[in-house]
Short mmCIF file of C-alpha atoms in Angstrom, two decimals:
data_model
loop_
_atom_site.label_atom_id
_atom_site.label_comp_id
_atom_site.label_asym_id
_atom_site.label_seq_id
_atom_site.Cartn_x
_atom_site.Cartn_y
_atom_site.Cartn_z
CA UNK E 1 17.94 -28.99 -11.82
CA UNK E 2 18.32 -31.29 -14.80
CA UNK E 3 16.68 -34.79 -15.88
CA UNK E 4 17.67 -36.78 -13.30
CA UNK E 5 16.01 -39.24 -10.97
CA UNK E 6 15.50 -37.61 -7.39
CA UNK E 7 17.75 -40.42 -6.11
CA UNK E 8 21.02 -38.69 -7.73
CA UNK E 9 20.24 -34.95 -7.07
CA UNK E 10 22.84 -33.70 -4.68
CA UNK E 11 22.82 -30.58 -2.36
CA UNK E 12 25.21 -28.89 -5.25
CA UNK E 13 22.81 -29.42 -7.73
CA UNK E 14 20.08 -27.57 -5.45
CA UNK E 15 22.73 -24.69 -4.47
CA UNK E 16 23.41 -24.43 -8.37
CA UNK E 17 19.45 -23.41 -8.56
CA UNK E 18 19.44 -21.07 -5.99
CA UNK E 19 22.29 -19.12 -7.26
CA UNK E 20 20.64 -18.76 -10.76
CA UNK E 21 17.56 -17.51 -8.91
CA UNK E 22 19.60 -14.83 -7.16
CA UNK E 23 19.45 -11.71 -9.50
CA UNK E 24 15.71 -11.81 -9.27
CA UNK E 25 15.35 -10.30 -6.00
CA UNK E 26 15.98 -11.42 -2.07
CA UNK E 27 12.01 -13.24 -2.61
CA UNK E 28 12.79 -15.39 -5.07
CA UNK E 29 16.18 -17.70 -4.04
CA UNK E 30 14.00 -18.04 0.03
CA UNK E 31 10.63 -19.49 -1.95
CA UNK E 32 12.72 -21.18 -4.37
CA UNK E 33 14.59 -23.19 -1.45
CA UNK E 34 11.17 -23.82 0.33
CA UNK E 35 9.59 -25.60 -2.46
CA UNK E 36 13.33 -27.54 -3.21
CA UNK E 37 12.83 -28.78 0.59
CA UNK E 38 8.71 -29.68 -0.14
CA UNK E 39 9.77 -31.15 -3.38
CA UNK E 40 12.17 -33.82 -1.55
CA UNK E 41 10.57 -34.33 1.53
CA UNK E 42 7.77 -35.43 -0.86
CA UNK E 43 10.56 -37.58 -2.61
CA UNK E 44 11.54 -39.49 0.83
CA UNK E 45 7.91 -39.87 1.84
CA UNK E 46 7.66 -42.16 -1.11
CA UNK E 47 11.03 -43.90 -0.62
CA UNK E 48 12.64 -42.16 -4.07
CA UNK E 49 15.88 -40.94 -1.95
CA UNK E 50 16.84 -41.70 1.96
CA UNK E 51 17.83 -37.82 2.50
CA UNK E 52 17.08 -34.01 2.03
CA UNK E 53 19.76 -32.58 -0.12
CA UNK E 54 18.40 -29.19 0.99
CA UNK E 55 18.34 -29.89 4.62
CA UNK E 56 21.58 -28.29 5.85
CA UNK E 57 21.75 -25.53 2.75
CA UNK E 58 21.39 -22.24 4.42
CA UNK E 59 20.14 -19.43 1.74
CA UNK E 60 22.92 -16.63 3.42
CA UNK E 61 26.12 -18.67 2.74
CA UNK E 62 24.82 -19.34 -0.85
CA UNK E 63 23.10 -16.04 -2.45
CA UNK E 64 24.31 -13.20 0.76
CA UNK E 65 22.62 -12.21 3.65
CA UNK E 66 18.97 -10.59 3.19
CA UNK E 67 18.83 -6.89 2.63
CA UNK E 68 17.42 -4.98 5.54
CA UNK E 69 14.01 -4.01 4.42
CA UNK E 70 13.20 -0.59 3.05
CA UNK E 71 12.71 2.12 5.63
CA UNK E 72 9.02 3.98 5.07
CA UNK E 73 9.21 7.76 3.67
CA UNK E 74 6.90 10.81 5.21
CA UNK E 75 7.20 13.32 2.74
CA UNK E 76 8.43 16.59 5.05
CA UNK E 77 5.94 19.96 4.45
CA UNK E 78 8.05 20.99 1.52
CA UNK E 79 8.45 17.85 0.10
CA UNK E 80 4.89 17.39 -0.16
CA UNK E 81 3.77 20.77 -1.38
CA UNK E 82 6.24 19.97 -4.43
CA UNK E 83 5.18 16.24 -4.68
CA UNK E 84 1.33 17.72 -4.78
CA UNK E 85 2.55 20.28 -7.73
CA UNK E 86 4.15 17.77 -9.03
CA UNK E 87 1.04 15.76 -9.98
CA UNK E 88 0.43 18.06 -12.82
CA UNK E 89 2.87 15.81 -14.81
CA UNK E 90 0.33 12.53 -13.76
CA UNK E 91 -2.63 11.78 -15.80
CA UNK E 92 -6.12 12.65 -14.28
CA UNK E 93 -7.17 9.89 -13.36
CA UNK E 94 -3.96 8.42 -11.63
CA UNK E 95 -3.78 11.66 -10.14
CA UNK E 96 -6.84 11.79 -8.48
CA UNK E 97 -5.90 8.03 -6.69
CA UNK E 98 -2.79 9.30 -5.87
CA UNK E 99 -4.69 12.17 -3.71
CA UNK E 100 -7.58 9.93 -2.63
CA UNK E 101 -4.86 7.54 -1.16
CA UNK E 102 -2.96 10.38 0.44
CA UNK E 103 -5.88 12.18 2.16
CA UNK E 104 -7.49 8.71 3.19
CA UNK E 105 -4.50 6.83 4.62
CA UNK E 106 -5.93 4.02 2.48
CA UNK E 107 -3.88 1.05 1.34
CA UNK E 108 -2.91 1.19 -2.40
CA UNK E 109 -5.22 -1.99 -2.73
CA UNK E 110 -8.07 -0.94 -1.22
CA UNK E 111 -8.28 1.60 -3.67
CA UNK E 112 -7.08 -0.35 -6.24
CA UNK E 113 -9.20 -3.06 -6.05
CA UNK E 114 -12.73 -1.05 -4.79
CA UNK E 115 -15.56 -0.91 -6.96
CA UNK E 116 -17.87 1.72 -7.76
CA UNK E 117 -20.98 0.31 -5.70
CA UNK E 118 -18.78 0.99 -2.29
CA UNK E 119 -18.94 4.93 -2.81
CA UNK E 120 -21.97 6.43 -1.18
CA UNK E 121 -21.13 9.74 -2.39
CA UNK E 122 -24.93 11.11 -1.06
CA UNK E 123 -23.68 10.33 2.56
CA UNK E 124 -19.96 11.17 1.68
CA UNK E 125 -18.36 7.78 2.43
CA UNK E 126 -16.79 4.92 0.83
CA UNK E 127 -18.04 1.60 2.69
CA UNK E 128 -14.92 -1.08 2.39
CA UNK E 129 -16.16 -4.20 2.77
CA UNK E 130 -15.00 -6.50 5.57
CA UNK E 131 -13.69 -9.39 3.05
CA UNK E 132 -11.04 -6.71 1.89
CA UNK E 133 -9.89 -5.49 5.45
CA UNK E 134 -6.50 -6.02 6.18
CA UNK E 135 -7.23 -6.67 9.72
CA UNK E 136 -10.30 -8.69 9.76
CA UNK E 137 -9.12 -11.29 12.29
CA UNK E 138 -9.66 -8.36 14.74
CA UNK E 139 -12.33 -6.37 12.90
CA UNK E 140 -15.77 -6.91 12.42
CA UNK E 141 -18.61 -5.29 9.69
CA UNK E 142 -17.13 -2.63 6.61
CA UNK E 143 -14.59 -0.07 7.11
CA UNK E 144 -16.52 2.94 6.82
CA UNK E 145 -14.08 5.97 5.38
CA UNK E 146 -15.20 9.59 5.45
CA UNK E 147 -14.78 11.58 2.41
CA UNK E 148 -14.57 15.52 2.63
CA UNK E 149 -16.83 17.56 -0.18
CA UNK E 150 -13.59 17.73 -2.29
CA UNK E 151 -12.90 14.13 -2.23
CA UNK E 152 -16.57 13.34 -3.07
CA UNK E 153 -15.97 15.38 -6.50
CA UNK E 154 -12.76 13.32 -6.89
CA UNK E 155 -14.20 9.95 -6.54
CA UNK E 156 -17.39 11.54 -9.31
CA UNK E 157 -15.14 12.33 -11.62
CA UNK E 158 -12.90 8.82 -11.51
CA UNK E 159 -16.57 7.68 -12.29
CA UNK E 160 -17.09 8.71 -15.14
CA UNK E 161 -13.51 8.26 -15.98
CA UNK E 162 -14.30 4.40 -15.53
CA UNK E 163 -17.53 4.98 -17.48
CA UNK E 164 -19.73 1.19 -16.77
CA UNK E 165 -16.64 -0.60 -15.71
CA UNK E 166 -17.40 -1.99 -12.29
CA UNK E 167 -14.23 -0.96 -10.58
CA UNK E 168 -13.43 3.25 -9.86
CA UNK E 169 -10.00 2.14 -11.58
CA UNK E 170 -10.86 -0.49 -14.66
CA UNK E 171 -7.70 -2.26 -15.84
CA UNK E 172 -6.85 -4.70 -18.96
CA UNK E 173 -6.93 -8.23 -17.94
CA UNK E 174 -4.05 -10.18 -18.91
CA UNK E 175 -3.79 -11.15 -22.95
CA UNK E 176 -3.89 -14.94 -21.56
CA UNK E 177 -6.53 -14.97 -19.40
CA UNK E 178 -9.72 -13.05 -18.55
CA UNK E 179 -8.36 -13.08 -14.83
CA UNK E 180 -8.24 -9.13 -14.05
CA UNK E 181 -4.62 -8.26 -12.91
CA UNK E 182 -4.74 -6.78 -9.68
CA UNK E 183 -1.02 -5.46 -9.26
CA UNK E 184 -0.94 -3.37 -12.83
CA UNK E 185 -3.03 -0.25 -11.35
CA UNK E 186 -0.43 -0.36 -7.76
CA UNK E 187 2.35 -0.81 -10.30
CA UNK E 188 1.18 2.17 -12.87
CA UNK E 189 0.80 4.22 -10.21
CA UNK E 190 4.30 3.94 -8.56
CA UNK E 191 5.59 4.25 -12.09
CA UNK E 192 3.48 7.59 -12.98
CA UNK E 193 5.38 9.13 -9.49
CA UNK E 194 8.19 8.19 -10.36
CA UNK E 195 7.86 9.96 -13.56
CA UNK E 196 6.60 13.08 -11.98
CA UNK E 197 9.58 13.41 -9.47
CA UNK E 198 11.94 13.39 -12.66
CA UNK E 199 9.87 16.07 -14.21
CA UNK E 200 10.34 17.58 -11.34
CA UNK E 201 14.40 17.68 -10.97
CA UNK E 202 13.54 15.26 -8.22
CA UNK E 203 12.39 18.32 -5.73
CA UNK E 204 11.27 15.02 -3.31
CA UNK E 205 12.68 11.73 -2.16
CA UNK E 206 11.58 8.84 -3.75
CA UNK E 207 8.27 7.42 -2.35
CA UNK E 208 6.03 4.36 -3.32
CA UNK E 209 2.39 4.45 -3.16
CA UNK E 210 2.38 3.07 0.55
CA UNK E 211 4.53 5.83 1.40
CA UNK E 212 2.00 7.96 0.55
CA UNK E 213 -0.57 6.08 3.60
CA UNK E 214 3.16 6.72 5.77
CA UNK E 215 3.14 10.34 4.90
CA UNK E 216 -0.68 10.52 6.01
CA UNK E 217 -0.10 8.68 9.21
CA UNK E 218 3.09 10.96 10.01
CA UNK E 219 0.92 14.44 9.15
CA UNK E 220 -2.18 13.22 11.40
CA UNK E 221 0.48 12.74 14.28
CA UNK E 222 2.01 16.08 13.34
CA UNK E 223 -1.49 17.97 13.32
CA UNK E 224 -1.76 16.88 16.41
CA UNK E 225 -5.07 14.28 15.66
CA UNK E 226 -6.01 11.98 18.92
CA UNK E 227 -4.32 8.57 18.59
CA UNK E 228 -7.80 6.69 18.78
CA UNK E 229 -8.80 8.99 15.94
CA UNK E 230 -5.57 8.22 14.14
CA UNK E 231 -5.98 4.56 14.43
CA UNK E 232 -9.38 4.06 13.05
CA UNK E 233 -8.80 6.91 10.24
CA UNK E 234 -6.05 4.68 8.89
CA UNK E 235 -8.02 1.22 10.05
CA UNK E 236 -6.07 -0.07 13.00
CA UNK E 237 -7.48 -2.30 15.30
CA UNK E 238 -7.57 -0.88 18.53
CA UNK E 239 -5.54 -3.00 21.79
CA UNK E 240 -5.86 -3.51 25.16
CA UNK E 241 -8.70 -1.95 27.11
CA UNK E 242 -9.73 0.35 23.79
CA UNK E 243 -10.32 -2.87 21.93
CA UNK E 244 -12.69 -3.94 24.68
CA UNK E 245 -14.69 -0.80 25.19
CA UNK E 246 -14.14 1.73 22.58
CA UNK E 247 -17.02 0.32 19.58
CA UNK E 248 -17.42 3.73 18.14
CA UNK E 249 -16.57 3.98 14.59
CA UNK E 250 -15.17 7.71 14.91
CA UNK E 251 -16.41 8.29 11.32
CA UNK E 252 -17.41 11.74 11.87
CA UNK E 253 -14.53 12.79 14.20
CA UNK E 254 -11.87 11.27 11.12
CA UNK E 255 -13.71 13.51 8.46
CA UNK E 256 -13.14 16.21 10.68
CA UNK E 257 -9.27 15.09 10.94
CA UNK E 258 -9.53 15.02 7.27
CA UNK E 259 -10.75 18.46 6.60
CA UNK E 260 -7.90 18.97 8.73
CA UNK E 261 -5.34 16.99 6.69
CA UNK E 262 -6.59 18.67 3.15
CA UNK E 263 -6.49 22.14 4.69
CA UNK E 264 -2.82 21.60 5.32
CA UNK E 265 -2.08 19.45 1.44
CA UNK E 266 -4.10 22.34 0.30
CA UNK E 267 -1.61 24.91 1.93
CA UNK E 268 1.58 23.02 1.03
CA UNK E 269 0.34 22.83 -2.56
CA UNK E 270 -0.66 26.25 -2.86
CA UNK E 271 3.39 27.34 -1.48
CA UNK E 272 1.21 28.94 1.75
CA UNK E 273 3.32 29.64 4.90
CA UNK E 274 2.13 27.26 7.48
CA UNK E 275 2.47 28.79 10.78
CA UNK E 276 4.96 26.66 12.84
CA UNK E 277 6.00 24.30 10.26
CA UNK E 278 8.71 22.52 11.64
CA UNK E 279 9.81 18.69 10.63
CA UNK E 280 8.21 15.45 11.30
CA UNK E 281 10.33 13.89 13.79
CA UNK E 282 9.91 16.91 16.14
CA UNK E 283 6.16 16.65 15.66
CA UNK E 284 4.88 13.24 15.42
CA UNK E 285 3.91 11.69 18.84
#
C-alpha cells in the first residue's frame, strides 16, 4: 500500500493492491483481500481508523469473476495405454510413482510424503498412518493399502533408489532452510508428464497427478468393482447405514480389485484388444 498511517488508507488504495496481485492466479487477489480486511479490523480495534476501507470491496468487480474450477480427467482405454508407453520418456524413479499412484488410487501426497518404514513389503501392504489421512475426522487407525506382487517390486526398487533417505521419494530441502519441501516431488512429477505427453505428439489429454487417482476411480467403476470396495480402495469414508455397520477393512477384496486394475493397465500398455472396451461414461456407475 505505501507508508502511510492506517488512518489515511482509502478503499482505492486497497483496490490498487488487489489489482497488482491479479496476474498471480484467482488464489492470490481472495487471500490478499482477507488479510487487507484482518489487517484493518485490527486497525479499528485499536482506534487507528473509525472504518474498513475493504468492507464493501467485492474481489469480482475489481480483478473478474473466479474461473470455474478445472474439470477432473479419466484417461479413456487408449489414452491410457499411450500415457503408460509414454512413461518410457520419465525417469525410473518418477515413473514408478507415477504407476504406484495410478494402480493405488492414492493421493499424490500420500505418496509423496510416505516414508520407507510404512511399506510392509513381507505382507504386501503399505500401512498409511492415520495423522496423514485425508479423512480422519471420519476415520479411525492407518489406511491399510494392498499392493499386488508387481507393485511390491516397484516400491523395492524406489528403495534402493532412495538408498538411507527416510522417505521412498527423498527431496532437496530448500537452500534457506533445512525445512524439507513437500510440494517439489507433486510438482516434478506433473512436470515429468507433461514432458512425456510432448514426447509423445500429445497422443493423451493433459492430466495432473490427481488425475491419475480420477482415472483409477473411473476404471474401478468401469471394471465393474462393488462401490463399498471402490470406496475403501481409494479411502472414502463410508455414509449412512455402511458407516455404522460395515467395519471391515476390505483389504483383501481391494488387492483383488487391483490385480484386476493392473491386468487391464497391463493390457492397454501392451496395445492388447480388450474385449468390450467401450468409453467411460457408458461404463462407470
Amino acid at each position: 500500500i505505501g507508508s502511510f498511517p492506517a488512518g489515511v488508507v482509502t478503499p482505492g488504495h486497497c483496490i490498487a493492491v488487489l489489482k497488482k496481485a491479479a496476474p498471480a492466479g484467482k488464489t492470490i487477489p481472495k487471500v490478499t483481500l482477507i488479510h487487507l480486511s484482518q489487517l484493518f479490523y485490527m486497525a479499528t480495534a485499536r482506534l487507528l481508523r473509525s472504518d474498513i476501507p475493504t468492507k464493501n470491496l467485492r474481489l469480482d468487480m475489481i480483478v473478474g469473476k473466479e474461473e470455474k474450477a478445472r474439470e477432473r480427467v479419466s484417461l479413456e482405454a487408449d489414452e491410457l495405454g499411450a500415457f503408460l508407453r509414454g512413461l518410457s520418456f520419465v525417469p525410473r524413479h518418477y515413473q514408478l510413482a507415477i504407476r504406484l499412484i495410478l494402480l493405488t488410487g492414492v493421493r499424490v501426497g500420500t505418496l509423496t510424503e510416505a516414508k520407507q518404514s510404512e511399506f510392509d513389503l513381507d505382507n504386501a501392504v503399505w500401512v498409511v498412518p492415520h495423522e496423514r489421512r485425508k479423512n480422519r475426522r471420519h476415520t479411525s487407525g492407518p489406511f491399510l493399502v494392498a499392493l499386488t506382487p508387481e507393485a511390491v517390486e516397484w516400491v523395492r526398487e524406489l528403495k534402493v533408489l532412495a538408498d538411507r533417505n527416510e522417505y521412498l521419494l527423498p527431496v532437496e530441502s530448500r537452500r534457506t532452510t533445512d525445512t524439507r519441501n513437500t510440494l517439489s516431488k507433486r510438482t516434478t512429477i506433473g512436470d515429468w508428464m507433461d514432458r512425456a505427453r510432448i514426447e509423445a505428439d500429445c497422443a493423451w489429454r493433459r492430466i495432473t497427478p490427481h488425475d491419475l487417482r480420477s482415472t483409477c476411480k473411473s476404471w474401478l467403476s468401469a471394471l465393474r468393482i462393488e462401490y463399498e470396495i471402490r470406496q475403501r480402495y481409494l479411502d472414502h469414508a463410508l455414509t449412512g447405514m455402511g458407516k455404522i455397520y460395515d467395519k471391515s477393512d476390505l483389504t483383501e477384496y481391494c488387492r483383488d480389485a487391483e490385480v484386476k486394475w493392473l491386468a487391464f493397465m497391463t493390457d492397454r500398455e501392451q496395445g492388447k484388444e480388450t474385449a468390450k472396451v467401450l468409453k467411460l461414461e457408458q461404463l462407470a456407475a
